[in-house]
Amino acid sequence: MARFPQRPQLSEGPGLLAVVRAAVVLALSLALVGTVVRYGFIAYTDLGAPDVDIPEAELLVDRAGRTVHYGASSLTRRNGLWHLHLEGPPEAIGAAHGALAGRLFYQIDEHLRELARKRYGGGVIDTWTASAALRWQYHDADKALADTRRRELAAMARTLPVAEGTRLSAYHRLFLYQCFDEFGHAYDDITVEGAMFAIGPRRGSNQAEGRANLLIGRSLSVELGRRFELPRVVSFYYPDGKYPFASVGWPGLAGVVTGINARGVFVALNAARSDEPSEDGSPLALVLRDVLEEADTLERAVEMLKEADLRAAGIVLVGDGYSRQSVIVELSPRDKEERRLVRGEDEPVIWATNHFVRDAFERDAHNDRIRRFTASGYRYDRLGELLEPLDDVGPAELADVLRDKAGLGGEELGLGNYNALENLRLSHAVVVDATAMVMWVAEGPSALGRFRAIDLRYHLEREGARPAPPGDVLADRVLHSEAFRDHQEALDTIDHARALLTRGRPESALASAKIALALAPDLGELHRLLGDIERELDHPEEALKHYRRYLELVPGKLRDQERVRGLIAELGG
């Protein structure tokens, strides 16, 4: 029988084992290098908190449970507002802020974590990439702060353990919270919009008359989703060796977005954007905190703003109740000489929204986009219509301006329209008589609730017996109207329709959405949902109609707008 030669066998000896060993060694080496690089990057970009000694104190709760004390500081719930009193050196103020406001801060922080989970879907790569980009953008950013401010944030981080993140320390995350205005530009999930105005004595007016006071109106919206409203905190600060001041904000905010000091100097911040990139400077909210602690005149406040090293652009209204003067300061982060400008010095009425109006910013592309494609330009023009005719006004009339729901020329916009000054999304609304030192703060929702009067002389000077309180501004009649109830019911119905669509039941979703359409026909998110439903049902003409209506009703949400424009193109529109 013929024998065929056997084919040579591949060696499975030392050669193959060597290749396997080399591959294993290479993989382990790469993993080790990756780990070293990762932790090296974390160490390099981490914001390290300074060592601080926390004053010993314990939380003491009153019998009713509405007031909590921590050392010399306290937190009290009064009607729909929280009053936070903080005093002492930076460490004491920071520690008290964290200990007293922790449960309120937790509400905000958990909501922001949920927004992050929705944005990145829990994906490890996306989440790590976002975290790494954030770390790099803000590495060493806290070095621009004064040592006193860093110590205050470090003390707050020590008594606010819920601020600790899986990738960022509590101190690191609390610093980022002070940069809230910058995140409004980076993420469509967060919208930061503001309106502010001041009315002073007109030329030739008799300042001895009561109407000669400097009156200020201010609203701010930090929109974190339709169903979430920031806790409204009125903070009274008594820092050692500095001017006492009152600030309206939210838990965890060490900076100032709306505030007035014991000398009658008022400041308010509106987020803005310019073509200049972010600089290695302080967040504007913390700069405004410095202004209130140190400035005793309008001139000194403006000087501090012009000289400050800033991280980002912004618009600040500065008022002085004693001189009865006010100005708008438009600030870019880099060019201190040409693009830090003051307007309104000789005008009795001034106002601002979220875009610059001085000629120096005329060719600024980012500023132009905000003016034309968000609600800023529209609200600016509407403020001009409302304010120019005003003459003999008081806090109720200023509250009416902040509550205005109409469009240009008084056009009916429908409740909740983004272009309206009162868009039902305001985080706080404030009226101030900076001369009489009285502040009225809206309880909510939005600016619809009662504006509670606060005697600033009593709270900031803390001398003598509590005087009879000034009168409140009553709640907006809309708050108790059928129209408002229709609006709220429409929002609930939209949620129901969206859930039905998600579960693959577009016919049922359409029936539910039509109820919402009858209740509130001008809700932008409703038309977006109706477009999605009609598209799912293969009704392209109806879908196009609703998508186009959405673009008319919701300015500024650029990411969502691009998606809708893409759907319109897909449908041949």
Coordinates of C-alpha atoms in Angstrom, one line a residue:
M1 CA 0.0 0.0 0.0
A2 CA 1.4 3.3 -1.1
R3 CA 2.4 5.7 1.7
F4 CA 2.1 9.4 1.3
P5 CA 4.6 11.6 3.1
Q6 CA 3.1 13.3 6.1
R7 CA 2.8 17.1 6.1
P8 CA 5.0 18.7 8.6
Q9 CA 3.2 19.7 11.9
L10 CA 3.3 23.4 13.0
S11 CA 5.3 23.7 16.1
E12 CA 3.2 24.4 19.2
G13 CA 6.3 24.6 21.3
P14 CA 8.3 27.4 22.6
G15 CA 7.6 29.7 19.6
L16 CA 3.8 29.9 20.1
L17 CA 4.1 30.3 23.8
A18 CA 6.5 33.2 23.4
V19 CA 4.0 35.0 21.2
V20 CA 1.3 34.5 23.7
R21 CA 3.5 35.7 26.5
A22 CA 4.5 38.7 24.5
A23 CA 0.9 39.6 23.8
V24 CA 0.0 39.2 27.5
V25 CA 2.9 41.4 28.6
L26 CA 2.0 44.0 26.0
A27 CA -1.7 44.1 27.1
L28 CA -0.7 44.4 30.7
S29 CA 1.8 47.1 29.9
L30 CA -0.7 49.1 27.9
A31 CA -3.3 48.7 30.8
L32 CA -0.7 49.9 33.3
V33 CA 0.3 52.8 31.1
G34 CA -3.3 53.7 30.6
T35 CA -4.0 53.5 34.3
V36 CA -0.9 55.7 35.1
V37 CA -1.9 58.2 32.4
R38 CA -5.5 58.3 33.7
Y39 CA -4.7 58.8 37.3
G40 CA -1.9 61.2 36.3
F41 CA -4.4 63.2 34.3
I42 CA -6.9 63.2 37.3
A43 CA -4.2 64.3 39.7
Y44 CA -3.1 67.1 37.3
T45 CA -6.6 68.4 36.6
D46 CA -8.1 68.0 40.1
L47 CA -8.9 71.2 42.0
G48 CA -7.2 70.7 45.3
A49 CA -9.0 72.2 48.3
P50 CA -6.9 74.1 50.8
D51 CA -6.7 72.7 54.3
V52 CA -9.1 74.5 56.6
D53 CA -10.1 74.2 60.2
I54 CA -13.9 73.9 60.6
P55 CA -15.4 75.7 63.6
E56 CA -17.1 73.3 66.0
A57 CA -20.9 73.6 65.8
E58 CA -23.9 71.4 65.8
L59 CA -27.3 71.7 64.1
L60 CA -30.0 72.9 66.5
V61 CA -33.7 72.8 65.3
D62 CA -36.4 74.9 66.8
R63 CA -39.6 73.3 68.1
A64 CA -41.6 74.0 64.9
G65 CA -38.8 72.7 62.7
R66 CA -38.8 75.8 60.5
T67 CA -35.5 77.2 61.8
V68 CA -32.2 75.5 62.0
H69 CA -29.2 77.0 63.7
Y70 CA -25.5 76.2 63.2
G71 CA -23.2 78.3 65.4
A72 CA -24.1 82.0 64.8
S73 CA -25.8 81.2 61.4
S74 CA -29.3 80.0 60.7
L75 CA -31.7 78.8 58.0
T76 CA -35.5 79.6 58.2
R77 CA -38.4 78.8 56.0
R78 CA -40.7 81.8 55.6
N79 CA -43.7 81.2 53.4
G80 CA -42.3 80.3 50.0
L81 CA -38.8 81.6 50.7
W82 CA -35.8 80.4 52.6
H83 CA -33.9 82.9 54.7
L84 CA -30.2 82.0 55.2
H85 CA -28.1 84.0 57.7
L86 CA -24.4 83.5 57.4
E87 CA -21.7 85.3 59.5
G88 CA -18.1 85.1 60.6
P89 CA -14.8 84.4 58.8
P90 CA -14.7 82.5 55.5
E91 CA -14.5 79.1 57.1
A92 CA -17.4 79.7 59.4
I93 CA -19.6 81.0 56.5
G94 CA -18.7 78.1 54.3
A95 CA -19.2 75.4 56.9
A96 CA -22.6 76.9 57.9
H97 CA -23.7 77.2 54.3
G98 CA -23.0 73.5 53.7
A99 CA -24.4 72.3 57.0
L100 CA -27.6 74.4 56.8
A101 CA -28.4 74.2 53.1
G102 CA -27.4 70.6 52.5
R103 CA -30.9 69.1 52.1
L104 CA -31.9 71.9 49.7
F105 CA -28.6 71.5 47.7
Y106 CA -29.3 67.8 47.4
Q107 CA -32.5 68.5 45.4
I108 CA -30.5 70.5 42.8
D109 CA -27.6 68.1 42.7
E110 CA -29.7 65.0 42.2
H111 CA -31.6 66.6 39.4
L112 CA -28.4 67.7 37.7
R113 CA -27.0 64.1 38.0
E114 CA -30.2 62.9 36.4
L115 CA -29.7 65.3 33.5
A116 CA -26.2 64.0 33.0
R117 CA -27.4 60.4 33.0
K118 CA -30.0 61.3 30.3
R119 CA -27.5 63.2 28.2
Y120 CA -24.8 60.5 28.2
G121 CA -27.1 57.4 28.8
G122 CA -24.7 56.0 31.3
G123 CA -22.2 55.2 28.6
V124 CA -18.7 54.8 30.1
I125 CA -16.8 56.3 27.2
D126 CA -19.2 59.3 26.7
T127 CA -19.3 60.0 30.5
W128 CA -15.5 59.7 30.9
T129 CA -14.9 61.9 27.8
A130 CA -17.2 64.6 29.1
S131 CA -15.6 64.4 32.5
A132 CA -12.1 64.6 31.1
A133 CA -13.0 67.6 28.9
L134 CA -14.6 69.4 31.9
R135 CA -11.5 68.6 34.0
W136 CA -9.2 70.0 31.3
Q137 CA -11.3 73.1 30.7
Y138 CA -11.3 74.0 34.4
H139 CA -7.9 72.7 35.6
D140 CA -6.2 75.2 38.0
A141 CA -9.3 77.4 37.6
D142 CA -9.7 78.0 41.3
K143 CA -6.2 79.5 41.5
A144 CA -7.7 82.8 40.3
L145 CA -9.8 83.1 43.5
A146 CA -8.7 84.9 46.6
D147 CA -7.5 82.7 49.3
T148 CA -10.5 83.6 51.5
R149 CA -12.9 82.4 48.8
R150 CA -11.1 79.1 48.3
R151 CA -11.2 78.5 52.1
E152 CA -14.9 79.2 52.2
L153 CA -15.6 76.7 49.4
A154 CA -13.3 74.2 51.1
A155 CA -15.2 74.5 54.3
M156 CA -18.5 74.2 52.5
A157 CA -17.3 71.0 50.8
R158 CA -16.4 69.6 54.2
T159 CA -19.9 70.0 55.6
L160 CA -21.7 69.2 52.3
P161 CA -20.8 65.5 51.6
V162 CA -23.7 65.1 49.1
A163 CA -21.6 67.3 46.8
E164 CA -19.0 64.6 46.4
G165 CA -19.0 63.0 42.9
T166 CA -17.7 59.7 41.5
R167 CA -15.2 61.6 39.4
L168 CA -14.9 65.0 41.0
S169 CA -14.3 66.0 44.6
A170 CA -16.9 68.1 46.5
Y171 CA -14.7 71.1 46.4
H172 CA -14.2 70.7 42.6
R173 CA -17.9 70.4 42.0
L174 CA -18.8 73.3 44.2
F175 CA -16.4 75.5 42.3
L176 CA -18.1 74.4 39.0
Y177 CA -21.4 75.4 40.6
Q178 CA -20.1 79.0 40.7
C179 CA -19.6 78.9 36.9
F180 CA -23.3 78.2 36.2
D181 CA -23.5 81.0 33.6
E182 CA -20.9 79.3 31.5
F183 CA -22.7 75.9 31.5
G184 CA -25.8 77.7 30.0
H185 CA -23.7 78.2 26.8
A186 CA -22.2 74.7 26.7
Y187 CA -25.3 72.6 27.3
D188 CA -28.8 73.0 25.9
D189 CA -30.2 71.1 28.9
I190 CA -29.4 74.3 31.0
T191 CA -30.8 77.6 29.9
V192 CA -29.7 80.8 31.7
E193 CA -31.7 83.9 30.8
G194 CA -32.2 87.2 32.6
A195 CA -33.9 90.6 32.4
M196 CA -33.1 93.6 34.6
F197 CA -33.9 97.3 34.6
A198 CA -33.6 100.4 36.8
I199 CA -35.7 103.6 37.0
G200 CA -34.1 106.6 38.6
P201 CA -35.1 110.3 39.0
R202 CA -35.8 112.0 35.7
R203 CA -33.9 115.2 35.1
G204 CA -35.5 118.1 36.9
S205 CA -37.4 115.9 39.3
N206 CA -37.5 116.9 42.9
Q207 CA -35.5 114.3 44.8
A208 CA -37.1 115.3 48.0
E209 CA -40.3 113.7 46.8
G210 CA -40.8 110.1 47.6
R211 CA -40.8 109.1 43.9
A212 CA -37.1 110.1 43.4
N213 CA -35.9 106.8 44.7
L214 CA -33.9 104.4 42.6
L215 CA -36.1 101.4 41.7
I216 CA -34.8 98.2 40.2
G217 CA -36.5 95.1 38.7
R218 CA -34.8 91.9 38.0
S219 CA -35.8 88.3 37.0
L220 CA -33.5 85.3 36.3
S221 CA -34.3 81.9 34.8
V222 CA -31.9 79.0 35.3
E223 CA -34.0 76.4 33.5
L224 CA -33.1 72.8 34.5
G225 CA -36.2 71.2 33.0
R226 CA -39.9 72.0 33.1
R227 CA -40.7 70.0 36.2
F228 CA -37.9 71.4 38.4
E229 CA -37.7 74.8 40.2
L230 CA -34.7 75.9 42.2
P231 CA -35.3 76.5 45.9
R232 CA -35.5 80.3 46.4
V233 CA -33.0 81.4 49.0
V234 CA -32.6 84.9 50.3
S235 CA -29.1 85.0 52.0
F236 CA -27.9 87.6 54.5
Y237 CA -24.1 87.7 54.7
Y238 CA -22.2 89.3 57.6
P239 CA -18.6 88.6 56.7
D240 CA -15.9 89.7 59.2
G241 CA -14.4 93.1 58.2
K242 CA -16.6 93.5 55.1
Y243 CA -20.0 95.1 54.2
P244 CA -23.0 93.0 55.1
F245 CA -25.2 92.2 52.0
A246 CA -28.4 90.4 50.9
S247 CA -28.4 88.1 48.0
V248 CA -31.1 86.2 46.2
G249 CA -30.1 82.8 44.7
W250 CA -30.1 79.1 45.5
P251 CA -28.3 76.6 47.8
G252 CA -24.6 76.1 47.0
L253 CA -24.2 79.5 45.3
A254 CA -21.4 81.3 47.1
G255 CA -21.4 84.0 44.4
V256 CA -24.0 86.7 43.8
V257 CA -26.4 87.0 40.8
T258 CA -28.8 89.5 42.5
G259 CA -27.8 91.4 45.6
I260 CA -27.5 94.7 47.5
N261 CA -25.2 95.7 50.3
A262 CA -25.6 97.8 53.4
R263 CA -24.3 100.8 51.5
G264 CA -27.1 100.6 49.0
V265 CA -24.9 99.3 46.2
F266 CA -27.0 96.8 44.0
V267 CA -25.6 94.3 41.4
A268 CA -27.3 91.8 39.1
L269 CA -25.7 89.5 36.6
N270 CA -27.0 88.3 33.2
A271 CA -25.1 85.7 31.3
A272 CA -23.7 86.8 27.9
R273 CA -21.3 85.4 25.4
S274 CA -18.6 86.9 23.1
D275 CA -16.2 85.6 20.6
E276 CA -13.4 85.9 23.1
P277 CA -12.5 82.5 24.7
S278 CA -12.6 81.9 28.4
E279 CA -9.7 83.3 30.4
D280 CA -8.0 82.2 33.6
G281 CA -10.1 84.4 35.9
S282 CA -12.8 84.4 38.5
P283 CA -16.4 83.4 37.8
L284 CA -18.5 86.6 37.5
A285 CA -20.8 85.6 40.3
L286 CA -17.8 85.5 42.7
V287 CA -16.6 88.9 41.4
L288 CA -20.0 90.4 42.2
R289 CA -19.7 88.9 45.7
D290 CA -16.4 90.9 46.0
V291 CA -18.1 94.0 44.8
L292 CA -20.9 93.8 47.4
E293 CA -18.4 93.1 50.2
E294 CA -16.1 96.0 49.3
A295 CA -17.8 98.7 47.2
D296 CA -19.5 101.7 48.9
T297 CA -20.3 103.7 45.7
L298 CA -21.4 103.0 42.1
E299 CA -18.0 104.3 40.9
R300 CA -16.1 101.9 43.0
A301 CA -18.3 99.0 41.9
V302 CA -17.7 99.8 38.2
E303 CA -14.0 100.2 38.8
M304 CA -13.8 96.7 40.4
L305 CA -15.7 95.1 37.5
K306 CA -13.5 96.7 34.9
E307 CA -10.3 95.7 36.7
A308 CA -11.3 92.1 37.6
D309 CA -9.8 89.0 35.9
L310 CA -12.9 87.3 34.5
R311 CA -13.5 83.7 33.2
A312 CA -16.3 84.6 30.9
A313 CA -18.4 87.5 29.4
G314 CA -21.4 88.9 31.2
I315 CA -23.7 91.9 31.7
V316 CA -24.0 93.6 35.1
L317 CA -26.5 96.2 36.3
V318 CA -25.0 98.3 39.0
G319 CA -27.1 100.7 41.1
D320 CA -26.4 103.1 44.0
G321 CA -29.5 103.8 46.1
Y322 CA -27.8 106.8 47.8
S323 CA -26.7 108.6 44.7
R324 CA -29.9 107.3 42.9
Q325 CA -27.7 106.4 39.9
S326 CA -27.5 103.2 37.8
V327 CA -25.6 101.9 34.8
I328 CA -25.2 98.7 32.7
V329 CA -21.7 97.3 32.5
E330 CA -20.9 95.1 29.5
L331 CA -17.9 92.8 30.1
S332 CA -15.8 90.6 27.9
P333 CA -13.2 88.3 29.6
R334 CA -10.1 89.5 27.8
D335 CA -10.0 93.0 26.4
K336 CA -10.3 95.3 29.4
E337 CA -9.7 98.5 27.5
E338 CA -12.0 98.2 24.5
R339 CA -14.7 95.7 25.5
R340 CA -15.5 96.5 29.2
L341 CA -18.0 99.3 28.6
V342 CA -20.5 101.3 30.6
R343 CA -23.8 102.6 29.2
G344 CA -26.8 104.5 30.7
E345 CA -24.8 106.9 32.9
D346 CA -27.1 109.9 32.1
E347 CA -30.3 108.0 31.4
P348 CA -33.2 107.7 34.0
V349 CA -34.3 104.3 32.6
I350 CA -31.9 101.5 31.7
W351 CA -32.4 97.8 30.9
A352 CA -30.6 94.7 29.7
T353 CA -31.2 91.1 28.7
N354 CA -28.5 88.6 27.5
H355 CA -26.8 90.4 24.6
F356 CA -24.5 93.3 24.4
V357 CA -25.7 96.5 22.7
R358 CA -22.6 98.7 22.6
D359 CA -20.9 99.2 19.2
A360 CA -17.8 97.4 20.2
F361 CA -19.7 94.1 20.1
E362 CA -21.5 94.9 16.7
R363 CA -19.4 92.3 14.8
D364 CA -19.2 89.7 17.6
A365 CA -20.7 86.5 16.1
H366 CA -21.7 84.9 19.3
N367 CA -23.4 88.0 20.6
D368 CA -25.3 88.4 17.3
R369 CA -26.5 84.8 17.5
I370 CA -27.8 85.3 21.0
R371 CA -29.6 88.6 20.0
R372 CA -31.2 87.1 16.9
F373 CA -31.8 83.4 17.6
T374 CA -32.6 83.4 21.4
A375 CA -35.4 85.3 23.2
S376 CA -32.9 88.0 24.3
G377 CA -33.5 90.5 21.4
Y378 CA -37.3 90.1 21.6
R379 CA -37.4 90.6 25.4
Y380 CA -35.0 93.6 25.2
D381 CA -37.4 95.3 22.7
R382 CA -40.4 94.5 24.9
L383 CA -38.7 96.0 28.0
G384 CA -38.2 99.2 26.0
E385 CA -41.9 99.3 25.2
L386 CA -42.9 98.8 28.8
L387 CA -40.4 101.0 30.5
E388 CA -40.2 104.2 28.4
P389 CA -43.7 105.4 29.3
L390 CA -43.4 104.6 33.0
D391 CA -43.1 107.6 35.3
D392 CA -44.9 107.5 38.7
V393 CA -44.2 103.9 39.6
G394 CA -43.8 101.8 42.7
P395 CA -43.0 98.1 43.5
A396 CA -46.4 96.9 42.1
E397 CA -45.8 98.5 38.7
L398 CA -42.3 97.0 38.5
A399 CA -43.6 93.6 39.4
D400 CA -46.1 94.0 36.6
V401 CA -43.3 94.5 34.2
L402 CA -41.6 91.3 35.4
R403 CA -44.9 89.5 35.0
D404 CA -45.6 90.7 31.5
K405 CA -46.8 87.8 29.3
A406 CA -47.5 89.7 26.1
G407 CA -45.3 90.2 23.0
L408 CA -44.2 93.3 21.1
G409 CA -47.0 95.7 20.7
G410 CA -49.1 93.8 23.3
E411 CA -49.5 90.8 21.0
E412 CA -51.0 87.7 22.7
L413 CA -48.4 85.1 23.1
G414 CA -50.0 82.5 25.3
L415 CA -48.9 81.3 28.7
G416 CA -45.4 79.9 28.9
N417 CA -44.0 81.5 25.7
Y418 CA -40.2 81.7 25.7
N419 CA -40.3 85.2 24.3
A420 CA -42.3 86.7 27.1
L421 CA -40.7 88.3 30.2
E422 CA -42.9 86.1 32.3
N423 CA -42.4 82.7 30.6
L424 CA -43.4 80.7 33.7
R425 CA -39.8 79.5 34.1
L426 CA -38.3 82.2 36.3
S427 CA -36.0 81.0 39.1
H428 CA -36.4 84.3 40.9
A429 CA -38.0 87.7 40.5
V430 CA -37.0 90.7 42.6
V431 CA -38.0 94.3 43.0
V432 CA -35.7 96.7 45.0
D433 CA -36.1 100.2 46.2
A434 CA -32.3 100.8 46.6
T435 CA -32.9 104.2 48.3
A436 CA -35.4 103.1 50.9
M437 CA -33.6 99.8 51.3
V438 CA -36.6 97.5 50.8
M439 CA -36.5 94.4 48.7
W440 CA -39.5 92.4 47.4
V441 CA -38.9 88.7 46.4
A442 CA -41.4 86.6 44.6
E443 CA -42.4 83.3 46.2
G444 CA -43.1 81.5 43.0
P445 CA -44.1 79.8 40.9
S446 CA -42.1 81.9 38.5
A447 CA -43.0 85.6 39.2
L448 CA -46.7 84.8 39.8
G449 CA -46.6 84.4 43.5
R450 CA -46.7 87.1 46.2
F451 CA -43.6 89.4 46.3
R452 CA -42.6 89.3 50.0
A453 CA -41.3 92.6 51.4
I454 CA -37.9 92.5 53.2
D455 CA -36.7 95.5 55.3
L456 CA -33.0 95.6 54.3
R457 CA -32.0 98.3 56.9
Y458 CA -33.2 96.0 59.7
H459 CA -31.6 92.9 58.3
L460 CA -28.3 94.3 57.3
E461 CA -27.7 96.8 60.1
R462 CA -29.3 94.6 62.7
E463 CA -30.0 97.4 65.1
G464 CA -33.2 98.2 67.1
A465 CA -36.5 96.4 67.2
R466 CA -38.0 94.9 64.1
P467 CA -40.1 97.6 62.4
A468 CA -43.5 97.1 60.9
P469 CA -43.0 95.2 57.7
P470 CA -43.4 97.0 54.4
G471 CA -46.4 95.9 52.3
D472 CA -46.2 92.9 50.0
V473 CA -47.0 92.9 46.3
L474 CA -50.0 90.6 45.8
A475 CA -49.9 87.5 43.7
D476 CA -50.7 87.7 40.0
R477 CA -54.3 87.0 39.3
V478 CA -53.3 84.5 36.6
L479 CA -52.0 82.2 39.4
H480 CA -55.6 81.4 40.4
S481 CA -57.1 81.5 36.9
E482 CA -58.6 78.8 34.7
A483 CA -56.0 79.7 32.0
F484 CA -53.1 78.8 34.4
R485 CA -54.9 75.6 35.4
D486 CA -55.3 74.8 31.7
H487 CA -51.6 75.4 31.1
Q488 CA -50.7 73.0 34.0
E489 CA -53.1 70.4 32.8
A490 CA -51.7 70.6 29.3
L491 CA -48.2 70.0 30.6
D492 CA -49.4 66.8 32.4
T493 CA -51.2 65.7 29.3
I494 CA -48.0 66.2 27.2
D495 CA -46.2 63.8 29.6
H496 CA -49.0 61.3 29.2
A497 CA -48.9 61.5 25.4
R498 CA -45.1 61.3 25.3
A499 CA -45.3 58.1 27.4
L500 CA -47.8 56.6 25.0
L501 CA -45.6 57.3 22.0
T502 CA -42.6 55.8 23.7
R503 CA -44.6 52.6 24.3
G504 CA -45.4 52.4 20.6
R505 CA -49.0 53.7 20.7
P506 CA -49.0 56.7 18.4
E507 CA -52.8 56.8 17.8
S508 CA -53.5 57.0 21.6
A509 CA -50.7 59.5 21.9
L510 CA -52.3 61.7 19.3
A511 CA -55.6 61.6 21.0
S512 CA -54.0 62.7 24.3
A513 CA -51.9 65.4 22.6
K514 CA -55.0 66.9 21.0
I515 CA -56.4 67.5 24.5
A516 CA -53.3 69.4 25.4
L517 CA -53.6 71.4 22.1
A518 CA -57.1 72.5 23.0
L519 CA -56.0 73.5 26.5
A520 CA -52.8 75.4 25.5
P521 CA -52.3 75.8 21.7
D522 CA -49.1 77.8 21.9
L523 CA -46.8 75.4 23.8
G524 CA -43.6 74.8 21.8
E525 CA -42.9 71.4 23.3
L526 CA -46.4 70.2 22.4
H527 CA -45.9 71.0 18.8
R528 CA -42.6 69.2 18.8
L529 CA -44.3 66.1 20.3
L530 CA -47.2 66.4 17.8
G531 CA -44.7 66.5 14.9
D532 CA -43.1 63.3 16.3
I533 CA -46.5 61.6 16.6
E534 CA -47.6 62.6 13.1
R535 CA -44.3 61.5 11.6
E536 CA -44.7 58.1 13.3
L537 CA -48.2 57.8 11.8
D538 CA -46.8 58.7 8.4
H539 CA -48.6 62.0 8.1
P540 CA -45.8 64.2 6.7
E541 CA -47.8 67.3 6.0
E542 CA -49.2 67.4 9.6
A543 CA -45.7 66.7 11.0
L544 CA -44.2 69.6 9.0
K545 CA -46.8 72.0 10.2
H546 CA -46.1 71.2 13.9
Y547 CA -42.3 71.1 13.5
R548 CA -42.4 74.6 11.9
R549 CA -44.6 75.9 14.7
Y550 CA -42.1 74.6 17.2
L551 CA -39.3 76.6 15.6
E552 CA -41.4 79.7 15.9
L553 CA -42.3 79.1 19.6
V554 CA -39.0 78.0 21.1
P555 CA -36.0 80.3 20.4
G556 CA -32.6 79.6 21.7
K557 CA -32.7 75.8 22.1
L558 CA -30.1 75.4 19.3
R559 CA -29.5 71.7 19.6
D560 CA -33.2 70.8 19.6
Q561 CA -33.8 73.3 16.7
E562 CA -31.1 71.6 14.6
R563 CA -32.7 68.3 15.2
V564 CA -36.1 69.6 14.2
R565 CA -34.7 71.3 11.1
G566 CA -33.1 67.9 10.2
L567 CA -36.5 66.2 10.5
I568 CA -38.1 68.9 8.4
A569 CA -35.5 68.3 5.7
E570 CA -36.0 64.5 6.0
L571 CA -39.8 65.0 5.3
G572 CA -39.0 67.2 2.3
G573 CA -40.0 70.5 3.9

